[in-house]
């Protein structure tokens, strides 16, 4: 009688394993879709925040276009790092490079205004980029 219970228990465990494994494999594929969706949301957030800070920083249309272009380029680089199982250090380095490039787009007066907004707590790069 005990061997029947063992066989039944073993059968249930095997059945559960076979039913769970495909769903785990599906989650790995869905991770890429989630990553792309997050990237799109972050781009929308940047666009929204560019509109918001456009007046405060006196951004020109050319600067907005440049900032958007930088954001999209780094979004592609971040996806590459994610696909190659990059470390947090790699992601942090990319983020720092992105910030530096974006700050370079601003003139001195705009950079001073940006620093003032940061000190007041009204601006955060993480919020701007959607992190």
JSON list of C-alpha atoms in Angstrom, two decimals:
[
{"chain": "A", "resi": 1, "resn": "UNK", "atom": "CA", "xyz": [0.00, 0.00, 0.00]},
{"chain": "A", "resi": 2, "resn": "UNK", "atom": "CA", "xyz": [2.88, 2.37, 0.84]},
{"chain": "A", "resi": 3, "resn": "UNK", "atom": "CA", "xyz": [4.48, 1.79, -2.56]},
{"chain": "A", "resi": 4, "resn": "UNK", "atom": "CA", "xyz": [1.21, 2.82, -4.25]},
{"chain": "A", "resi": 5, "resn": "UNK", "atom": "CA", "xyz": [1.28, 6.13, -2.37]},
{"chain": "A", "resi": 6, "resn": "UNK", "atom": "CA", "xyz": [4.94, 6.61, -3.29]},
{"chain": "A", "resi": 7, "resn": "UNK", "atom": "CA", "xyz": [4.20, 5.90, -6.94]},
{"chain": "A", "resi": 8, "resn": "UNK", "atom": "CA", "xyz": [1.19, 8.22, -6.85]},
{"chain": "A", "resi": 9, "resn": "UNK", "atom": "CA", "xyz": [3.21, 10.98, -5.18]},
{"chain": "A", "resi": 10, "resn": "UNK", "atom": "CA", "xyz": [6.05, 10.52, -7.67]},
{"chain": "A", "resi": 11, "resn": "UNK", "atom": "CA", "xyz": [3.56, 10.66, -10.56]},
{"chain": "A", "resi": 12, "resn": "UNK", "atom": "CA", "xyz": [2.03, 13.89, -9.23]},
{"chain": "A", "resi": 13, "resn": "UNK", "atom": "CA", "xyz": [5.48, 15.47, -8.85]},
{"chain": "A", "resi": 14, "resn": "UNK", "atom": "CA", "xyz": [6.49, 14.48, -12.38]},
{"chain": "A", "resi": 15, "resn": "UNK", "atom": "CA", "xyz": [3.20, 15.80, -13.75]},
{"chain": "A", "resi": 16, "resn": "UNK", "atom": "CA", "xyz": [3.68, 19.11, -11.93]},
{"chain": "A", "resi": 17, "resn": "UNK", "atom": "CA", "xyz": [7.21, 19.43, -13.28]},
{"chain": "A", "resi": 18, "resn": "UNK", "atom": "CA", "xyz": [6.05, 18.93, -16.85]},
{"chain": "A", "resi": 19, "resn": "UNK", "atom": "CA", "xyz": [3.21, 21.42, -16.45]},
{"chain": "A", "resi": 20, "resn": "UNK", "atom": "CA", "xyz": [5.34, 24.13, -14.81]},
{"chain": "A", "resi": 21, "resn": "UNK", "atom": "CA", "xyz": [8.43, 23.98, -17.06]},
{"chain": "A", "resi": 22, "resn": "UNK", "atom": "CA", "xyz": [6.77, 25.37, -20.21]},
{"chain": "A", "resi": 23, "resn": "UNK", "atom": "CA", "xyz": [5.39, 28.34, -18.27]},
{"chain": "A", "resi": 24, "resn": "UNK", "atom": "CA", "xyz": [8.87, 29.10, -16.92]},
{"chain": "A", "resi": 25, "resn": "UNK", "atom": "CA", "xyz": [10.29, 28.99, -20.43]},
{"chain": "A", "resi": 26, "resn": "UNK", "atom": "CA", "xyz": [7.53, 31.35, -21.57]},
{"chain": "A", "resi": 27, "resn": "UNK", "atom": "CA", "xyz": [8.45, 33.84, -18.83]},
{"chain": "A", "resi": 28, "resn": "UNK", "atom": "CA", "xyz": [11.99, 34.06, -20.22]},
{"chain": "A", "resi": 29, "resn": "UNK", "atom": "CA", "xyz": [10.61, 34.98, -23.66]},
{"chain": "A", "resi": 30, "resn": "UNK", "atom": "CA", "xyz": [8.18, 37.47, -22.12]},
{"chain": "A", "resi": 31, "resn": "UNK", "atom": "CA", "xyz": [11.10, 39.18, -20.34]},
{"chain": "A", "resi": 32, "resn": "UNK", "atom": "CA", "xyz": [12.26, 40.59, -23.67]},
{"chain": "A", "resi": 33, "resn": "UNK", "atom": "CA", "xyz": [8.77, 41.92, -24.40]},
{"chain": "A", "resi": 34, "resn": "UNK", "atom": "CA", "xyz": [8.59, 43.49, -20.94]},
{"chain": "A", "resi": 35, "resn": "UNK", "atom": "CA", "xyz": [12.02, 45.05, -21.48]},
{"chain": "A", "resi": 36, "resn": "UNK", "atom": "CA", "xyz": [10.89, 46.63, -24.76]},
{"chain": "A", "resi": 37, "resn": "UNK", "atom": "CA", "xyz": [7.67, 47.90, -23.19]},
{"chain": "A", "resi": 38, "resn": "UNK", "atom": "CA", "xyz": [9.60, 49.43, -20.30]},
{"chain": "A", "resi": 39, "resn": "UNK", "atom": "CA", "xyz": [11.92, 51.14, -22.76]},
{"chain": "A", "resi": 40, "resn": "UNK", "atom": "CA", "xyz": [8.93, 52.61, -24.62]},
{"chain": "A", "resi": 41, "resn": "UNK", "atom": "CA", "xyz": [7.42, 53.83, -21.36]},
{"chain": "A", "resi": 42, "resn": "UNK", "atom": "CA", "xyz": [10.73, 55.42, -20.38]},
{"chain": "A", "resi": 43, "resn": "UNK", "atom": "CA", "xyz": [10.87, 57.18, -23.76]},
{"chain": "A", "resi": 44, "resn": "UNK", "atom": "CA", "xyz": [7.35, 58.50, -23.21]},
{"chain": "A", "resi": 45, "resn": "UNK", "atom": "CA", "xyz": [8.34, 59.67, -19.74]},
{"chain": "A", "resi": 46, "resn": "UNK", "atom": "CA", "xyz": [11.38, 61.48, -21.16]},
{"chain": "A", "resi": 47, "resn": "UNK", "atom": "CA", "xyz": [9.21, 63.16, -23.80]},
{"chain": "A", "resi": 48, "resn": "UNK", "atom": "CA", "xyz": [6.71, 64.21, -21.15]},
{"chain": "A", "resi": 49, "resn": "UNK", "atom": "CA", "xyz": [9.44, 65.57, -18.88]},
{"chain": "A", "resi": 50, "resn": "UNK", "atom": "CA", "xyz": [11.16, 67.34, -21.76]},
{"chain": "A", "resi": 51, "resn": "UNK", "atom": "CA", "xyz": [7.91, 69.21, -22.33]},
{"chain": "A", "resi": 52, "resn": "UNK", "atom": "CA", "xyz": [7.68, 69.94, -18.62]},
{"chain": "A", "resi": 53, "resn": "UNK", "atom": "CA", "xyz": [11.24, 71.29, -18.26]},
{"chain": "A", "resi": 54, "resn": "UNK", "atom": "CA", "xyz": [11.43, 72.85, -21.72]},
{"chain": "A", "resi": 55, "resn": "UNK", "atom": "CA", "xyz": [10.26, 76.21, -20.41]},
{"chain": "A", "resi": 56, "resn": "UNK", "atom": "CA", "xyz": [12.20, 76.13, -17.13]},
{"chain": "A", "resi": 57, "resn": "UNK", "atom": "CA", "xyz": [15.47, 75.34, -18.89]},
{"chain": "A", "resi": 58, "resn": "UNK", "atom": "CA", "xyz": [14.68, 77.33, -22.05]},
{"chain": "A", "resi": 59, "resn": "UNK", "atom": "CA", "xyz": [15.34, 74.31, -24.26]},
{"chain": "A", "resi": 60, "resn": "UNK", "atom": "CA", "xyz": [15.34, 74.86, -28.00]},
{"chain": "A", "resi": 61, "resn": "UNK", "atom": "CA", "xyz": [13.69, 72.44, -30.43]},
{"chain": "A", "resi": 62, "resn": "UNK", "atom": "CA", "xyz": [17.15, 71.37, -31.56]},
{"chain": "A", "resi": 63, "resn": "UNK", "atom": "CA", "xyz": [18.19, 70.57, -27.98]},
{"chain": "A", "resi": 64, "resn": "UNK", "atom": "CA", "xyz": [15.01, 68.58, -27.37]},
{"chain": "A", "resi": 65, "resn": "UNK", "atom": "CA", "xyz": [15.69, 66.58, -30.52]},
{"chain": "A", "resi": 66, "resn": "UNK", "atom": "CA", "xyz": [19.31, 65.97, -29.44]},
{"chain": "A", "resi": 67, "resn": "UNK", "atom": "CA", "xyz": [18.25, 64.87, -25.94]},
{"chain": "A", "resi": 68, "resn": "UNK", "atom": "CA", "xyz": [15.65, 62.52, -27.36]},
{"chain": "A", "resi": 69, "resn": "UNK", "atom": "CA", "xyz": [18.20, 61.06, -29.79]},
{"chain": "A", "resi": 70, "resn": "UNK", "atom": "CA", "xyz": [20.69, 60.45, -26.96]},
{"chain": "A", "resi": 71, "resn": "UNK", "atom": "CA", "xyz": [17.99, 58.79, -24.88]},
{"chain": "A", "resi": 72, "resn": "UNK", "atom": "CA", "xyz": [17.01, 56.43, -27.70]},
{"chain": "A", "resi": 73, "resn": "UNK", "atom": "CA", "xyz": [20.63, 55.52, -28.44]},
{"chain": "A", "resi": 74, "resn": "UNK", "atom": "CA", "xyz": [21.31, 54.66, -24.82]},
{"chain": "A", "resi": 75, "resn": "UNK", "atom": "CA", "xyz": [18.05, 52.69, -24.60]},
{"chain": "A", "resi": 76, "resn": "UNK", "atom": "CA", "xyz": [19.40, 50.47, -27.40]},
{"chain": "A", "resi": 77, "resn": "UNK", "atom": "CA", "xyz": [22.74, 50.13, -25.60]},
{"chain": "A", "resi": 78, "resn": "UNK", "atom": "CA", "xyz": [20.96, 49.23, -22.36]},
{"chain": "A", "resi": 79, "resn": "UNK", "atom": "CA", "xyz": [18.99, 46.50, -24.15]},
{"chain": "A", "resi": 80, "resn": "UNK", "atom": "CA", "xyz": [22.26, 45.11, -25.55]},
{"chain": "A", "resi": 81, "resn": "UNK", "atom": "CA", "xyz": [23.76, 45.06, -22.05]},
{"chain": "A", "resi": 82, "resn": "UNK", "atom": "CA", "xyz": [20.64, 43.29, -20.74]},
{"chain": "A", "resi": 83, "resn": "UNK", "atom": "CA", "xyz": [20.80, 40.67, -23.49]},
{"chain": "A", "resi": 84, "resn": "UNK", "atom": "CA", "xyz": [24.46, 40.02, -22.71]},
{"chain": "A", "resi": 85, "resn": "UNK", "atom": "CA", "xyz": [23.69, 39.72, -18.99]},
{"chain": "A", "resi": 86, "resn": "UNK", "atom": "CA", "xyz": [25.54, 42.91, -18.16]},
{"chain": "A", "resi": 87, "resn": "UNK", "atom": "CA", "xyz": [26.33, 43.77, -14.57]},
{"chain": "A", "resi": 88, "resn": "UNK", "atom": "CA", "xyz": [24.92, 46.63, -12.54]},
{"chain": "A", "resi": 89, "resn": "UNK", "atom": "CA", "xyz": [28.28, 48.32, -12.97]},
{"chain": "A", "resi": 90, "resn": "UNK", "atom": "CA", "xyz": [27.82, 48.22, -16.77]},
{"chain": "A", "resi": 91, "resn": "UNK", "atom": "CA", "xyz": [24.34, 49.70, -16.48]},
{"chain": "A", "resi": 92, "resn": "UNK", "atom": "CA", "xyz": [25.51, 52.39, -14.05]},
{"chain": "A", "resi": 93, "resn": "UNK", "atom": "CA", "xyz": [28.37, 53.30, -16.40]},
{"chain": "A", "resi": 94, "resn": "UNK", "atom": "CA", "xyz": [25.94, 53.64, -19.32]},
{"chain": "A", "resi": 95, "resn": "UNK", "atom": "CA", "xyz": [23.65, 55.78, -17.19]},
{"chain": "A", "resi": 96, "resn": "UNK", "atom": "CA", "xyz": [26.52, 58.09, -16.21]},
{"chain": "A", "resi": 97, "resn": "UNK", "atom": "CA", "xyz": [27.65, 58.42, -19.83]},
{"chain": "A", "resi": 98, "resn": "UNK", "atom": "CA", "xyz": [24.09, 59.22, -20.88]},
{"chain": "A", "resi": 99, "resn": "UNK", "atom": "CA", "xyz": [23.78, 61.93, -18.22]},
{"chain": "A", "resi": 100, "resn": "UNK", "atom": "CA", "xyz": [27.10, 63.48, -19.24]},
{"chain": "A", "resi": 101, "resn": "UNK", "atom": "CA", "xyz": [26.09, 63.56, -22.90]},
{"chain": "A", "resi": 102, "resn": "UNK", "atom": "CA", "xyz": [22.73, 65.08, -22.07]},
{"chain": "A", "resi": 103, "resn": "UNK", "atom": "CA", "xyz": [24.30, 67.76, -19.88]},
{"chain": "A", "resi": 104, "resn": "UNK", "atom": "CA", "xyz": [26.72, 68.60, -22.72]},
{"chain": "A", "resi": 105, "resn": "UNK", "atom": "CA", "xyz": [23.71, 69.48, -24.89]},
{"chain": "A", "resi": 106, "resn": "UNK", "atom": "CA", "xyz": [22.79, 72.24, -22.41]},
{"chain": "A", "resi": 107, "resn": "UNK", "atom": "CA", "xyz": [24.54, 75.61, -22.46]},
{"chain": "A", "resi": 108, "resn": "UNK", "atom": "CA", "xyz": [26.15, 77.05, -19.30]},
{"chain": "A", "resi": 109, "resn": "UNK", "atom": "CA", "xyz": [23.08, 79.03, -18.29]},
{"chain": "A", "resi": 110, "resn": "UNK", "atom": "CA", "xyz": [20.84, 75.98, -18.65]},
{"chain": "A", "resi": 111, "resn": "UNK", "atom": "CA", "xyz": [23.29, 73.87, -16.65]},
{"chain": "A", "resi": 112, "resn": "UNK", "atom": "CA", "xyz": [23.18, 76.44, -13.82]},
{"chain": "A", "resi": 113, "resn": "UNK", "atom": "CA", "xyz": [19.36, 76.36, -13.88]},
{"chain": "A", "resi": 114, "resn": "UNK", "atom": "CA", "xyz": [19.45, 72.56, -13.85]},
{"chain": "A", "resi": 115, "resn": "UNK", "atom": "CA", "xyz": [21.74, 72.54, -10.80]},
{"chain": "A", "resi": 116, "resn": "UNK", "atom": "CA", "xyz": [19.36, 74.95, -9.04]},
{"chain": "A", "resi": 117, "resn": "UNK", "atom": "CA", "xyz": [16.38, 72.67, -9.80]},
{"chain": "A", "resi": 118, "resn": "UNK", "atom": "CA", "xyz": [18.31, 69.65, -8.49]},
{"chain": "A", "resi": 119, "resn": "UNK", "atom": "CA", "xyz": [19.20, 71.49, -5.26]},
{"chain": "A", "resi": 120, "resn": "UNK", "atom": "CA", "xyz": [15.56, 72.49, -4.75]},
{"chain": "A", "resi": 121, "resn": "UNK", "atom": "CA", "xyz": [14.57, 68.86, -5.21]},
{"chain": "A", "resi": 122, "resn": "UNK", "atom": "CA", "xyz": [12.41, 69.72, -8.20]},
{"chain": "A", "resi": 123, "resn": "UNK", "atom": "CA", "xyz": [14.49, 67.76, -10.67]},
{"chain": "A", "resi": 124, "resn": "UNK", "atom": "CA", "xyz": [15.96, 64.27, -10.72]},
{"chain": "A", "resi": 125, "resn": "UNK", "atom": "CA", "xyz": [17.72, 62.61, -13.63]},
{"chain": "A", "resi": 126, "resn": "UNK", "atom": "CA", "xyz": [16.24, 59.29, -12.57]},
{"chain": "A", "resi": 127, "resn": "UNK", "atom": "CA", "xyz": [12.76, 60.80, -12.73]},
{"chain": "A", "resi": 128, "resn": "UNK", "atom": "CA", "xyz": [13.53, 62.47, -16.05]},
{"chain": "A", "resi": 129, "resn": "UNK", "atom": "CA", "xyz": [14.80, 59.27, -17.63]},
{"chain": "A", "resi": 130, "resn": "UNK", "atom": "CA", "xyz": [12.12, 57.09, -16.09]},
{"chain": "A", "resi": 131, "resn": "UNK", "atom": "CA", "xyz": [14.36, 54.96, -13.88]}
]
